[in-house]
């Protein structure tokens, strides 16, 4: 698997702000930290998805991130994941999030390659 990057983008709306009942992480209308983390995870997942064998996926196992600046309704947020290390089935990514004014968060995210059928059997 080559080192690569992938970006995922969303628009800040009433469903992904801190005050949203879906997020529940605050009481103001700015992009929620849980939404930023989910966007970062999505970028990392999609970064390697096309490199995996049929029936395999990745699951997040750790994330260490900052959320440094607020992003208002209507702005666009882009999360970028860069694959920086491969250790067996463990993948490490440098993750960043930006809005129209620049960087709003960054960190490191780890994912583990799994066989989807075996994984689902374990949780039943």
Coordinates of C-alpha atoms in Angstrom, one line a residue:
X1 CA 0.0 0.0 0.0
X2 CA 1.5 3.3 -1.1
X3 CA 1.5 6.4 1.0
X4 CA -1.4 8.5 -0.1
X5 CA -3.9 11.1 0.9
X6 CA -7.6 11.6 0.7
X7 CA -9.9 14.5 1.5
X8 CA -13.6 14.5 2.6
X9 CA -15.6 17.7 2.6
X10 CA -18.9 18.9 4.3
X11 CA -20.8 22.1 4.7
X12 CA -21.6 23.3 8.2
X13 CA -25.3 22.9 8.7
X14 CA -28.0 22.6 11.4
X15 CA -27.2 18.8 11.7
X16 CA -23.4 19.0 12.3
X17 CA -23.2 22.0 14.7
X18 CA -22.5 21.6 18.4
X19 CA -26.1 22.7 19.3
X20 CA -27.7 20.0 17.1
X21 CA -29.5 17.2 18.9
X22 CA -27.5 14.8 16.6
X23 CA -24.2 16.1 18.0
X24 CA -25.1 17.3 21.6
X25 CA -21.6 18.6 22.2
X26 CA -22.4 22.2 22.9
X27 CA -25.0 24.9 22.8
X28 CA -23.8 27.2 19.9
X29 CA -24.2 26.9 16.2
X30 CA -20.6 26.1 15.2
X31 CA -19.1 23.0 13.6
X32 CA -19.1 20.3 16.3
X33 CA -15.9 18.5 17.4
X34 CA -17.6 15.1 16.9
X35 CA -18.5 16.1 13.3
X36 CA -14.9 17.1 12.7
X37 CA -13.6 13.8 14.1
X38 CA -16.1 11.8 11.9
X39 CA -15.0 13.7 8.8
X40 CA -11.4 13.0 9.6
X41 CA -12.2 9.3 10.1
X42 CA -14.1 9.3 6.9
X43 CA -11.1 10.7 5.0
X44 CA -8.8 8.1 6.5
X45 CA -11.2 5.2 5.7
X46 CA -11.6 6.3 2.1
X47 CA -7.8 7.0 1.8
X48 CA -7.1 3.2 1.7
X49 CA -10.5 1.7 0.8
X50 CA -9.6 1.0 -2.8
X51 CA -6.4 -0.7 -1.8
X52 CA -8.1 -3.4 0.3
X53 CA -9.1 -6.9 -0.8
X54 CA -12.7 -7.6 -1.4
X55 CA -14.5 -8.2 1.9
X56 CA -12.0 -6.1 4.0
X57 CA -12.4 -2.7 5.6
X58 CA -10.8 -0.6 8.3
X59 CA -12.0 0.4 11.8
X60 CA -10.8 3.3 13.8
X61 CA -8.8 2.3 16.9
X62 CA -7.5 5.6 18.2
X63 CA -7.6 9.3 17.5
X64 CA -5.7 12.2 19.0
X65 CA -6.8 15.5 17.7
X66 CA -7.2 19.2 18.5
X67 CA -10.1 21.4 17.5
X68 CA -8.5 24.9 17.5
X69 CA -11.0 27.2 15.8
X70 CA -14.8 27.5 15.4
X71 CA -16.4 27.3 12.0
X72 CA -19.8 29.0 11.4
X73 CA -22.9 27.8 9.6
X74 CA -22.6 27.8 5.8
X75 CA -18.8 27.4 5.7
X76 CA -17.1 24.4 4.2
X77 CA -14.8 22.0 6.2
X78 CA -12.4 19.7 4.5
X79 CA -10.6 16.9 6.4
X80 CA -7.5 15.4 4.8
X81 CA -5.9 12.1 5.9
X82 CA -2.4 11.2 4.9
X83 CA -1.2 7.6 5.4
X84 CA 2.1 7.9 7.2
X85 CA 2.8 4.4 8.6
X86 CA 1.9 0.8 8.1
X87 CA 2.6 -1.8 10.8
X88 CA 1.0 -5.1 9.8
X89 CA -2.7 -4.5 9.8
X90 CA -2.4 -1.2 11.7
X91 CA -2.5 2.0 9.6
X92 CA -1.5 5.5 10.9
X93 CA -2.7 8.7 9.4
X94 CA -1.8 12.4 9.8
X95 CA -5.2 14.2 9.8
X96 CA -6.0 17.8 9.4
X97 CA -9.2 19.8 9.0
X98 CA -9.5 23.2 7.4
X99 CA -12.2 25.7 6.7
X100 CA -12.3 28.8 4.4
X101 CA -10.0 30.6 6.9
X102 CA -7.4 27.9 7.4
X103 CA -6.6 25.0 9.7
X104 CA -9.1 24.3 12.4
X105 CA -7.8 21.0 13.7
X106 CA -5.1 18.3 13.4
X107 CA -3.9 15.1 14.9
X108 CA -3.1 11.4 14.4
X109 CA -5.6 8.6 13.7
X110 CA -5.0 4.9 13.7
X111 CA -7.1 2.3 11.9
X112 CA -7.0 -1.5 11.8
X113 CA -7.6 -3.6 8.7
X114 CA -10.3 -6.2 9.3
X115 CA -12.1 -9.0 7.5
X116 CA -15.7 -7.7 7.6
X117 CA -17.4 -11.1 8.0
X118 CA -15.1 -12.3 10.7
X119 CA -15.4 -8.9 12.5
X120 CA -19.2 -9.0 12.5
X121 CA -19.2 -12.6 13.7
X122 CA -17.2 -11.5 16.8
X123 CA -19.7 -8.9 17.8
X124 CA -22.8 -11.0 17.7

